PDB file of C-alpha atoms in Angstrom:
ATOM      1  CA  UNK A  26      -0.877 -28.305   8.441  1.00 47.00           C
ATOM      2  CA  UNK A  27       2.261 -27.637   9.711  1.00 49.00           C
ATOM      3  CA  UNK A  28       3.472 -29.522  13.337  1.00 51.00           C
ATOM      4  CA  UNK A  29       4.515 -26.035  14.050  1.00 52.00           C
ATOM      5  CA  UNK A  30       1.236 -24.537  13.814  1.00 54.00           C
ATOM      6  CA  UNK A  31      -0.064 -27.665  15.967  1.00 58.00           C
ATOM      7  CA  UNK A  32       1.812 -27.287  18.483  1.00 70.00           C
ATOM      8  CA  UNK A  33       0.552 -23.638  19.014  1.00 72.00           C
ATOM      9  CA  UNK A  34      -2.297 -25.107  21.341  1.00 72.00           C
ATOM     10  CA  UNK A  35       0.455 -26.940  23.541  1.00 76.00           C
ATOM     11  CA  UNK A  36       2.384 -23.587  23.608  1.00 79.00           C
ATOM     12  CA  UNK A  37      -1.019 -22.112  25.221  1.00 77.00           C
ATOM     13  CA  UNK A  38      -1.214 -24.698  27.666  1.00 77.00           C
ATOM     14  CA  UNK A  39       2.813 -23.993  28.692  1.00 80.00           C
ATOM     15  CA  UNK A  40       2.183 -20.686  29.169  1.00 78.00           C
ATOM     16  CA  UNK A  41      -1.182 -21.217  31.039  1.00 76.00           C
ATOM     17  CA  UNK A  42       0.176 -23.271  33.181  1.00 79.00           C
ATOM     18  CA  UNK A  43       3.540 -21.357  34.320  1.00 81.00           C
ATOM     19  CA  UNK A  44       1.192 -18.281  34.506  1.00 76.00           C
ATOM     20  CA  UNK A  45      -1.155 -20.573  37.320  1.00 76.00           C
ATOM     21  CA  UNK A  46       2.232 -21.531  38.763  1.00 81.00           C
ATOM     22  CA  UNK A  47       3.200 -17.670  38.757  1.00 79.00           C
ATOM     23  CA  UNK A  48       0.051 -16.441  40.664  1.00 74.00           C
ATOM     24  CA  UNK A  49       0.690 -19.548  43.292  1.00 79.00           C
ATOM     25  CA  UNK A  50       4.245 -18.230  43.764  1.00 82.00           C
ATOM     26  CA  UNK A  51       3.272 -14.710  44.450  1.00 79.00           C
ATOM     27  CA  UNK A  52       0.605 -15.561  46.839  1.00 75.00           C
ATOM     28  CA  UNK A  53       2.805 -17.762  48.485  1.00 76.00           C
ATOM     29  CA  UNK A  54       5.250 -15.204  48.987  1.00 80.00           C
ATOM     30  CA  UNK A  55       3.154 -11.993  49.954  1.00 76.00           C
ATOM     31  CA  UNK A  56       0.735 -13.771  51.359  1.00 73.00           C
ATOM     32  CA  UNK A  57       2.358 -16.847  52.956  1.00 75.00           C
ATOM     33  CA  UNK A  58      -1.042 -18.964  51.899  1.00 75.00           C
ATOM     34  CA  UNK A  59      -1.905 -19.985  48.697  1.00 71.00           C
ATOM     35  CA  UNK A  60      -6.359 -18.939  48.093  1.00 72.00           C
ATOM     36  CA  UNK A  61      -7.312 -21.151  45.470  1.00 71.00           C
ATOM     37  CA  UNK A  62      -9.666 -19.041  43.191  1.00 73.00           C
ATOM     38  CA  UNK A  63     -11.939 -20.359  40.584  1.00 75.00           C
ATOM     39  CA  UNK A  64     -10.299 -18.126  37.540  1.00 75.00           C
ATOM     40  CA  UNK A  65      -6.855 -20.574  38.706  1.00 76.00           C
ATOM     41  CA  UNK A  66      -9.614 -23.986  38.245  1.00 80.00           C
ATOM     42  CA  UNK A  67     -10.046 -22.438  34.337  1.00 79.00           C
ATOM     43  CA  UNK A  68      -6.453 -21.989  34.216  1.00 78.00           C
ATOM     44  CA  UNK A  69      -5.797 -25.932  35.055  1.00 81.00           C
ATOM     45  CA  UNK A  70      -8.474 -26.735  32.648  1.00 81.00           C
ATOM     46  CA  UNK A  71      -6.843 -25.184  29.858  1.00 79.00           C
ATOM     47  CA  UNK A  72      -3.433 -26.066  30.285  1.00 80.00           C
ATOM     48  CA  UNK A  73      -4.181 -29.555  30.913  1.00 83.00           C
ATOM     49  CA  UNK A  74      -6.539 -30.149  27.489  1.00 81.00           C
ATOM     50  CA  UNK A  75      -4.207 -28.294  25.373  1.00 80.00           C
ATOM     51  CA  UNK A  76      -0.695 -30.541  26.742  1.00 78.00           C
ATOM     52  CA  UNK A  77      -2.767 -33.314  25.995  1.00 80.00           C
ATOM     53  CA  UNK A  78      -4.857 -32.910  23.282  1.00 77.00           C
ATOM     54  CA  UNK A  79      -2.302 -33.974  21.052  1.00 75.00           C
ATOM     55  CA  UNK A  80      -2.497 -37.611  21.439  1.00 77.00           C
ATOM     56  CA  UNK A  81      -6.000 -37.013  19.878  1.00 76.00           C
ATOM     57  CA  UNK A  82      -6.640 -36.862  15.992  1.00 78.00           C
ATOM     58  CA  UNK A  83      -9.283 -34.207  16.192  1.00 79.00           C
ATOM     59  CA  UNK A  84      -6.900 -32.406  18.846  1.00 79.00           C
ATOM     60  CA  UNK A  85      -7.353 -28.743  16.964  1.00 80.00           C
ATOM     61  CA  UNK A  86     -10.708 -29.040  17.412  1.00 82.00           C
ATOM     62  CA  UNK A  87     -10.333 -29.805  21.178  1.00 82.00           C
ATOM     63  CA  UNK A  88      -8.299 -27.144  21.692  1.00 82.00           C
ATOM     64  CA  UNK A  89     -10.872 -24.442  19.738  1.00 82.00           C
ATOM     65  CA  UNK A  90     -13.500 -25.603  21.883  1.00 84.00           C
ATOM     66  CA  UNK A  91     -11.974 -25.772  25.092  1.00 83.00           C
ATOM     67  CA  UNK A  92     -10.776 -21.914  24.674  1.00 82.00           C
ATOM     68  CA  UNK A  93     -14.539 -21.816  23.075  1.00 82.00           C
ATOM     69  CA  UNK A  94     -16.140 -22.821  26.485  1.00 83.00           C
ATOM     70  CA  UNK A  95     -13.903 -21.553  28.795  1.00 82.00           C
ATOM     71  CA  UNK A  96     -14.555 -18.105  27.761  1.00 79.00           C
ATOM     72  CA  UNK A  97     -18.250 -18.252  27.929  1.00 78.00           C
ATOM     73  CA  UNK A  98     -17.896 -20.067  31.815  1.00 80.00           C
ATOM     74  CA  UNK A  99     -15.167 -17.048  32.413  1.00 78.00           C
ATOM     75  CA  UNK A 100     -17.251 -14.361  31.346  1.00 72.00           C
ATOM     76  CA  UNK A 101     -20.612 -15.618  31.904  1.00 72.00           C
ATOM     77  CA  UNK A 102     -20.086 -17.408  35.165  1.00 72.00           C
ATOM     78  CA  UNK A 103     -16.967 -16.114  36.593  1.00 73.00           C
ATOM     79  CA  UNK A 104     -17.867 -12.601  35.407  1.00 69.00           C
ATOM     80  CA  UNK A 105     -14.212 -12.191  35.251  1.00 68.00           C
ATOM     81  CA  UNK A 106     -13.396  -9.735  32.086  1.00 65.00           C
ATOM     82  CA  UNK A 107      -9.478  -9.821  32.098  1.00 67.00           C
ATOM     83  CA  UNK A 108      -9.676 -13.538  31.850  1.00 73.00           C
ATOM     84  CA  UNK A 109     -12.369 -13.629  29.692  1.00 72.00           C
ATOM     85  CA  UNK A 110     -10.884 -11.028  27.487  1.00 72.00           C
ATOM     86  CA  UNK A 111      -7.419 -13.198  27.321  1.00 75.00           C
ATOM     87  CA  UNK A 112      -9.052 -16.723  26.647  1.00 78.00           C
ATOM     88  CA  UNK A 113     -10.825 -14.354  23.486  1.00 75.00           C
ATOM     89  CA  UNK A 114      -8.286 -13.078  22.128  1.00 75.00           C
ATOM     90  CA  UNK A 115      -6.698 -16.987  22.358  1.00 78.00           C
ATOM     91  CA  UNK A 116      -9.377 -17.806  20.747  1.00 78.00           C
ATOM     92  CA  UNK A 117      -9.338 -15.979  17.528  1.00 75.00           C
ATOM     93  CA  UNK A 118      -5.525 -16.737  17.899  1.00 75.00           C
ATOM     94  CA  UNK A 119      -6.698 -20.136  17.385  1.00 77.00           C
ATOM     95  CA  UNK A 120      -9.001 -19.997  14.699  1.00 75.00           C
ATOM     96  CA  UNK A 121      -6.439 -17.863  12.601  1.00 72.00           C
ATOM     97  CA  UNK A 122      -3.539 -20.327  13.237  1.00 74.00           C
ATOM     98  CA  UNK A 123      -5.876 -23.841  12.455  1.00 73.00           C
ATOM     99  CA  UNK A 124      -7.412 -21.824   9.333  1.00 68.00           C
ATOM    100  CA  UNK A 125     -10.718 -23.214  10.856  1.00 66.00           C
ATOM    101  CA  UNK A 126     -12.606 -20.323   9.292  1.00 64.00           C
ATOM    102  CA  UNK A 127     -11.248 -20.806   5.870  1.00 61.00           C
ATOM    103  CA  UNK A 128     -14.257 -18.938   4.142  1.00 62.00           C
ATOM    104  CA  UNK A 129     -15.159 -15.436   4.649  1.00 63.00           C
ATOM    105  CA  UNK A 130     -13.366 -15.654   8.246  1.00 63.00           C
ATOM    106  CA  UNK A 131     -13.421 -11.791   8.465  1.00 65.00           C
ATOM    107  CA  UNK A 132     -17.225 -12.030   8.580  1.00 68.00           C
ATOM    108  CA  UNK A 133     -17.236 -15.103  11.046  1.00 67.00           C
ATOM    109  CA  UNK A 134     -14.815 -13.257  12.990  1.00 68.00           C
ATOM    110  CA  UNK A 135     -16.967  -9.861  13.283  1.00 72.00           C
ATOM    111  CA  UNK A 136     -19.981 -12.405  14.099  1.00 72.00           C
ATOM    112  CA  UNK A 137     -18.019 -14.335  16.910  1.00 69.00           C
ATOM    113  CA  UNK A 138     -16.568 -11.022  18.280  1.00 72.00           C
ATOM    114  CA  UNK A 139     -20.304  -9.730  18.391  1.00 74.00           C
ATOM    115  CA  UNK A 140     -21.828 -12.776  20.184  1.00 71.00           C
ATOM    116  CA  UNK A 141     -19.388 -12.372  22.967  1.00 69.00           C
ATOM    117  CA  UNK A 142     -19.285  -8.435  23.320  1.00 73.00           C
ATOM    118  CA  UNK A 143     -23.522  -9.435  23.713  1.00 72.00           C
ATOM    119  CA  UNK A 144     -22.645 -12.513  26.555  1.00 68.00           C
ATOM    120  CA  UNK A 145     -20.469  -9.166  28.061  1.00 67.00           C
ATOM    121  CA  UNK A 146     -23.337  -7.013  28.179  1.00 70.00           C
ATOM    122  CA  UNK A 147     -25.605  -9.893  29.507  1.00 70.00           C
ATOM    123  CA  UNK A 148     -23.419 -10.647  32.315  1.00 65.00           C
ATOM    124  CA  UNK A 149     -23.280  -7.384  33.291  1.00 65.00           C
ATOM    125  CA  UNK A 150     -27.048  -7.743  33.573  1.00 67.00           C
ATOM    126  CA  UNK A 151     -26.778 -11.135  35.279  1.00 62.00           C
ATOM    127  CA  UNK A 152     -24.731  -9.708  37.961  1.00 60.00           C
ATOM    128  CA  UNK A 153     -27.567  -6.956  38.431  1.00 58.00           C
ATOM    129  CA  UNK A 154     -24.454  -4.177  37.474  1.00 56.00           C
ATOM    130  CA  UNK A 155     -25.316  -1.106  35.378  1.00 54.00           C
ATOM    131  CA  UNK A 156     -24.044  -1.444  32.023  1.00 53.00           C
ATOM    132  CA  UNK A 157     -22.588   1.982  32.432  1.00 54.00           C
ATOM    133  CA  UNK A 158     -20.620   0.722  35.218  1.00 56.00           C
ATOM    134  CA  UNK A 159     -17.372  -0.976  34.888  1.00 59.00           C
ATOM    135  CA  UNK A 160     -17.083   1.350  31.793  1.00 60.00           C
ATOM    136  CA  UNK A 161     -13.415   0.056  30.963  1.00 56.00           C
ATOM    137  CA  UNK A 162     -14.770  -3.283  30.175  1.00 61.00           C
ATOM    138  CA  UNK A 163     -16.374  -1.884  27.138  1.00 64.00           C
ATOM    139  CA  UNK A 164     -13.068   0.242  26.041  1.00 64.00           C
ATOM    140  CA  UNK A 165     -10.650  -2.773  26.717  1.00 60.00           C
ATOM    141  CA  UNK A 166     -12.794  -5.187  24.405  1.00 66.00           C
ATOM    142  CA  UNK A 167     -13.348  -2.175  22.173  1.00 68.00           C
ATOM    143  CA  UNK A 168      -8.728  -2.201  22.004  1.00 64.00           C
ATOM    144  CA  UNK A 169      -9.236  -5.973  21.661  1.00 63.00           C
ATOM    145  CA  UNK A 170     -11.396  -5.939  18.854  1.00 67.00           C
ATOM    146  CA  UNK A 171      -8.854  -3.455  17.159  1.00 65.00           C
ATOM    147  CA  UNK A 172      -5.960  -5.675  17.734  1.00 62.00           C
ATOM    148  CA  UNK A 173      -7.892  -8.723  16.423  1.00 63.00           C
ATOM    149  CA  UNK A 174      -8.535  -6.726  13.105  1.00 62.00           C
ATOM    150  CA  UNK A 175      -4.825  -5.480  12.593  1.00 60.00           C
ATOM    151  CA  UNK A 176      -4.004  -9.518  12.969  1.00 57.00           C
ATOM    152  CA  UNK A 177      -6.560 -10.188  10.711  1.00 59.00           C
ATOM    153  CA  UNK A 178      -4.873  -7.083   8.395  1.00 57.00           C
ATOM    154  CA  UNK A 179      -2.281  -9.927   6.378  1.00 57.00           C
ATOM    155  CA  UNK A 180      -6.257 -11.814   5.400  1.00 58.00           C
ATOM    156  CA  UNK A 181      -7.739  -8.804   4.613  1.00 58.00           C
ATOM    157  CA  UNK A 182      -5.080  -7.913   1.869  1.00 62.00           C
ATOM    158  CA  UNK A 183      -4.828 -11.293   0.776  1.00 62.00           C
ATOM    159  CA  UNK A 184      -8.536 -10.706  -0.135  1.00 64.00           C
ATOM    160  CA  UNK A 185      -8.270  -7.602  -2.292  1.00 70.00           C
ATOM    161  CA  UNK A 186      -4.787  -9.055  -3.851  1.00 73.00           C
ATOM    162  CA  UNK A 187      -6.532 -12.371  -4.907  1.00 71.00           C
ATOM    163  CA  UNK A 188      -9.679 -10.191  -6.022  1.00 71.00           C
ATOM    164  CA  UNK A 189      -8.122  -7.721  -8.022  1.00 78.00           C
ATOM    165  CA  UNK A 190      -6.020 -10.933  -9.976  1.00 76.00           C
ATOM    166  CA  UNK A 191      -9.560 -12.688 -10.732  1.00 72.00           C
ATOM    167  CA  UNK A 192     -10.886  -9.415 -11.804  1.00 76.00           C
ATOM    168  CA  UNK A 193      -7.753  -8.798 -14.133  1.00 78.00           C
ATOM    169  CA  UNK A 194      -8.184 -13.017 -15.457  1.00 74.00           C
ATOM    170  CA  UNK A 195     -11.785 -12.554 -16.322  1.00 75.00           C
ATOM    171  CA  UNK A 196     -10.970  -9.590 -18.015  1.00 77.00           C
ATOM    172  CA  UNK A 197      -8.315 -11.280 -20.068  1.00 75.00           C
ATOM    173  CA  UNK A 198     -10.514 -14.368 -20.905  1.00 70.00           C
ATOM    174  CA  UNK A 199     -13.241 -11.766 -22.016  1.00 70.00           C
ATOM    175  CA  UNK A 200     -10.546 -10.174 -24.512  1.00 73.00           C
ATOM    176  CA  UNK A 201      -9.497 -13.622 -25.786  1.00 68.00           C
ATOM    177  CA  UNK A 202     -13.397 -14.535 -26.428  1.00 61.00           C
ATOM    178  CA  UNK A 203     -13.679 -11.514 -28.376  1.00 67.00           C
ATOM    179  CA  UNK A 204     -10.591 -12.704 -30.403  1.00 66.00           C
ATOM    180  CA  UNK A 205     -12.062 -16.206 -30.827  1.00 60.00           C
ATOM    181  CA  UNK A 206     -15.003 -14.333 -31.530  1.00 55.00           C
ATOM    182  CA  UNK A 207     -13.677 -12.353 -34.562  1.00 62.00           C
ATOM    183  CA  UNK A 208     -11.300 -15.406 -35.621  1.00 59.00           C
ATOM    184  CA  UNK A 209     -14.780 -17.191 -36.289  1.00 55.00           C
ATOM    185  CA  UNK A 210     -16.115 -14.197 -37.914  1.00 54.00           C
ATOM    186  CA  UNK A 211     -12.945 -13.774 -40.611  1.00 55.00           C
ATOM    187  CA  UNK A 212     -12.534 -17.656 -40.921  1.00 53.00           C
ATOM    188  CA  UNK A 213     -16.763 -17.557 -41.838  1.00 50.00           C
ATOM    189  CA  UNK A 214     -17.159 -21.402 -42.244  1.00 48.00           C
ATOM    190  CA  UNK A 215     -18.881 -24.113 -40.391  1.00 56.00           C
ATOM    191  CA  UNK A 216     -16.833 -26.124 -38.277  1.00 60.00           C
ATOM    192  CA  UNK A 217     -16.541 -29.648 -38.636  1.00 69.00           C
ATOM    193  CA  UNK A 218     -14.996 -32.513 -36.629  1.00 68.00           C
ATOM    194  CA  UNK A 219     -13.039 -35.414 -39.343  1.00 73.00           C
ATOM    195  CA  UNK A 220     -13.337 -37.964 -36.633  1.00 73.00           C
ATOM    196  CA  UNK A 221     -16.743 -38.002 -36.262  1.00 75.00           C
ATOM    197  CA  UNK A 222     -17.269 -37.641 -39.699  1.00 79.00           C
ATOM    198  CA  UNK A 223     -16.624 -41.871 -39.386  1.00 83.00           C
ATOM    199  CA  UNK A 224     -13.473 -41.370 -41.449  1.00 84.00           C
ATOM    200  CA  UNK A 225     -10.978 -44.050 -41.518  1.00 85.00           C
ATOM    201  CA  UNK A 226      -7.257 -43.583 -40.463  1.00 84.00           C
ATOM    202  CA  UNK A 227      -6.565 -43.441 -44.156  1.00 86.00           C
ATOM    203  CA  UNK A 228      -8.877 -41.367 -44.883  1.00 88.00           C
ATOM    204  CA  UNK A 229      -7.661 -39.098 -42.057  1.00 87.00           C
ATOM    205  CA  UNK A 230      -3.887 -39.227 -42.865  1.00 87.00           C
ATOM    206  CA  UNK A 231      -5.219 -37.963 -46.760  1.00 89.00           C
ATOM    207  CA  UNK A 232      -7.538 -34.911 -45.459  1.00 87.00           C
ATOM    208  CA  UNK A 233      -4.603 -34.210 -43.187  1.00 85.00           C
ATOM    209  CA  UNK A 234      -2.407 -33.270 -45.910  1.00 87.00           C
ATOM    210  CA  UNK A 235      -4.619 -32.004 -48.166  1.00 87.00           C
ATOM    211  CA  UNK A 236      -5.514 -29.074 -45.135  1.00 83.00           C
ATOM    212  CA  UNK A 237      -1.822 -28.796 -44.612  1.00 83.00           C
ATOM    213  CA  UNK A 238      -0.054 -28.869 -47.786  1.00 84.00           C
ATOM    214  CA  UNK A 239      -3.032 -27.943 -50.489  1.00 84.00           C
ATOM    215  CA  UNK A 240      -1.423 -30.059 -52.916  1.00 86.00           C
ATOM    216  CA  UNK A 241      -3.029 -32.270 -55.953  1.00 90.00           C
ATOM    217  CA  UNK A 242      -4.116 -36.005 -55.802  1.00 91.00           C
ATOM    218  CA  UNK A 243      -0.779 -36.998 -57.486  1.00 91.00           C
ATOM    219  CA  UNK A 244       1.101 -34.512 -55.081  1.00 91.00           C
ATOM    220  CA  UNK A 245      -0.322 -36.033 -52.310  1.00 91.00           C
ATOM    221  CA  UNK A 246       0.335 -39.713 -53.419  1.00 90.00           C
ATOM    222  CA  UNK A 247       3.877 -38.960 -54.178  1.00 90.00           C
ATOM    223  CA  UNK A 248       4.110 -37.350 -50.229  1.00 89.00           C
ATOM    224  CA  UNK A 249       1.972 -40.493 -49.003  1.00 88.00           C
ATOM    225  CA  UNK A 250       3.520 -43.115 -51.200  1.00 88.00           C
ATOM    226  CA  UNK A 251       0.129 -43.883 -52.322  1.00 87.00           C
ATOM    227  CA  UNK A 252      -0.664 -44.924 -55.997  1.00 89.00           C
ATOM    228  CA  UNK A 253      -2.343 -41.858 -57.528  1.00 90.00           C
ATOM    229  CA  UNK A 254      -5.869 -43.963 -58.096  1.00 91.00           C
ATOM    230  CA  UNK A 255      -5.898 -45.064 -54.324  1.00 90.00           C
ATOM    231  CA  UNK A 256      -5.444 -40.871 -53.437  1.00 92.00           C
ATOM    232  CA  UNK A 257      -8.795 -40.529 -56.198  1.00 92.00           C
ATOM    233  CA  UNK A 258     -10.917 -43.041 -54.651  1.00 92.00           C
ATOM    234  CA  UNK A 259     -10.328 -42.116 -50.819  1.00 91.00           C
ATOM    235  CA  UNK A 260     -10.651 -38.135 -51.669  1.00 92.00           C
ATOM    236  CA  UNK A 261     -14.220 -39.303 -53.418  1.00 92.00           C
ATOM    237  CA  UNK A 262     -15.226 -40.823 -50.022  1.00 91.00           C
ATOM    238  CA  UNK A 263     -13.954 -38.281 -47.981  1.00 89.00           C
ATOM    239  CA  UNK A 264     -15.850 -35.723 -49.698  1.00 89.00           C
ATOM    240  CA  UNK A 265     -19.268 -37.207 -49.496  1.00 89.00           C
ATOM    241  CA  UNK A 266     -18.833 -38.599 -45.403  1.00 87.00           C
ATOM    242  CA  UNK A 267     -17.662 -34.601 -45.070  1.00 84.00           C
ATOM    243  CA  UNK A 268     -20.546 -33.019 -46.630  1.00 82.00           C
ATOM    244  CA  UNK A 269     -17.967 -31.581 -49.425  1.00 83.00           C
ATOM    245  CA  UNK A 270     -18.642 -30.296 -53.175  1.00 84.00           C
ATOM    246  CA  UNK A 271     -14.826 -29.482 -53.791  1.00 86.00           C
ATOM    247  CA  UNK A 272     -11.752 -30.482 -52.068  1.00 85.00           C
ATOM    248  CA  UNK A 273     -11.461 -26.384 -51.399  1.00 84.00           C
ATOM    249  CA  UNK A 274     -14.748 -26.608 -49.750  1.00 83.00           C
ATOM    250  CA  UNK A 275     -13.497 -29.351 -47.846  1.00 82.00           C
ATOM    251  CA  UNK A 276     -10.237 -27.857 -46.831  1.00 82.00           C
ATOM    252  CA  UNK A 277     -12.469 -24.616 -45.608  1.00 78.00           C
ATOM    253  CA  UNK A 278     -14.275 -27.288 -43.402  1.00 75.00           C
ATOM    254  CA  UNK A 279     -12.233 -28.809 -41.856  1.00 74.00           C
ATOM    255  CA  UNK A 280      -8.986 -26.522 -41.329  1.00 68.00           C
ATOM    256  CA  UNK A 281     -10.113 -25.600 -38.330  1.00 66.00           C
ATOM    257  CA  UNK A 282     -10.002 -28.883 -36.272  1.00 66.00           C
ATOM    258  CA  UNK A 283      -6.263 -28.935 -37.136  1.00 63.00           C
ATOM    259  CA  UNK A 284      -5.758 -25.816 -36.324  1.00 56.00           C
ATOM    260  CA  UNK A 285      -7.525 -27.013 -32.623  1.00 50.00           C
ATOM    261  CA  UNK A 286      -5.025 -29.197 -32.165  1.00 45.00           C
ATOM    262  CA  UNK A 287      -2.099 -27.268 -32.835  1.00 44.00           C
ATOM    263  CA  UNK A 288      -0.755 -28.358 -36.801  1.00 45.00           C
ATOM    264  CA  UNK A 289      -2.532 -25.222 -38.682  1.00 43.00           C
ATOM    265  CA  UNK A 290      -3.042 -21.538 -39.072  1.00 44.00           C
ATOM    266  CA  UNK A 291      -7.115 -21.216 -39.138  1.00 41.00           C
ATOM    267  CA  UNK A 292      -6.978 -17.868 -40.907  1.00 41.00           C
ATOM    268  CA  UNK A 293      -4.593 -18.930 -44.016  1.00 46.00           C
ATOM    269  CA  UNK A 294      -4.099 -22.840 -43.288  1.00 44.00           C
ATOM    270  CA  UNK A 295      -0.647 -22.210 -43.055  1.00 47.00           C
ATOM    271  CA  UNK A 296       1.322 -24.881 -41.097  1.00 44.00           C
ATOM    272  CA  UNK A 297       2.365 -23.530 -37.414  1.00 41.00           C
TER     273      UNK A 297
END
């Protein structure tokens, strides 16, 4: 991760702290008296952890769950929504920027947004207020929750992008089994592996040739500077480790591992 994205948490803390600063100023200057609420005590809290949480190595984590527990003591014990509602929307902020919910974040998002729309309706309850009161509570987190999903939009596309490209690979790789599928079925011969066959490297370099080129035991001597005898011999035992009756049989058998690793055509053993 980026220091950039890091350094979003300190960026919080600036701006919670010039905002506490702010609200001291205007008192100050209305009222000639600064009242210290407890909303300005969260405010210190915040800005504090997140300027620094940086000399930490887990400090993204700090930072989640500072926001994470502030919000819950804002709404819960404070019962102060604009806060609360702020320090949420931080919150998913967060969580978006630090990629903490890397899988299915819409979901954990939706579940998260829930949980604290249910601690809104509980402290309501708490408080002994009618949930019908305070009415506006309900429509701002409502406006919230919008503007959360339109940030999560950019994810959301992502999603249905990198879907629809899997869907369109599998689809390809079912097409090319099919091919491979009806390559077996015009090749019509059993596949068989040289090397395991226990042949040696002469052995190999002779079947090799004989799958490429087709050619006699004197052509392939002549191509292999071989005596013509030695080519005789080595065919002999090639064809009984193989399994083969004929050297045709044998090229039919074994074409196709050469064609695996790139030298011939599977179809008409041409060279490729």
């Amino acid at each position: 991760m980026s220091n950039k994205s890091e350094n979003f948490g300190i960026i919080i803390g600036v701006i919670s702290f010039i905002f506490l600063l702010f609200n001291f100023l205007i008192q100050y200057t209305f009222y000639k008296q600064v009242i210290f609420e407890k909303e300005y005590a969260v405010l210190i809290f915040i800005s504090i952890v997140m300027l620094f949480s940086y000399i930490f190595i887990y400090k993204r984590i700090i930072q989640v769950l500072t926001i994470f527990i502030s919000t819950i003591y804002t709404f819960y014990i404070l019962n102060h929504f604009g806060l609360g509602m702020l320090e949420l929307v931080i919150l998913i902020l967060l969580l978006d920027k630090y990629s903490i919910f890397k899988k299915r974040d819409i979901l954990k998002t939706t579940i998260l947004l829930t949980l604290f729309f249910i601690l809104l309706v509980t402290s309501q309850l708490k408080n002994n207020a009618l949930l019908i009161d305070r009415l506006y509570r309900y429509i701002y987190f409502i406006l919230a929750t919008i503007l959360i999903t339109f940030l999560k939009s950019n994810n959301i596309s992502f999603k249905i992008e990198r879907y629809t490209f899997y869907k369109n690979e599998i689809s390809k790789l079912k097409n090319s089994l099919k091919l491979n599928q009806e390559i077996l079925k015009r090749v019509n011969i059993d596949y068989i592996d040289p090397l395991e066959a226990g042949l040696s490297v002469a052995e190999l370099e002779i079947l090799e040739n004989l799958c490429l080129y087709r050619e006699t035991n004197a052509e392939l001597a002549t191509r292999l500077k071989k005596s013509t005898n030695t080519v005789k011999v080595q065919m002999k035992s090639i064809l009984v480790k193989i399994g083969a009756e004929t050297r045709y049989q044998l090229i039919d058998l074994c074409k196709y591992y050469y064609h695996s690793v790139g030298n011939i055509d599977p179809i008409n053993g041409d060279r490729v």
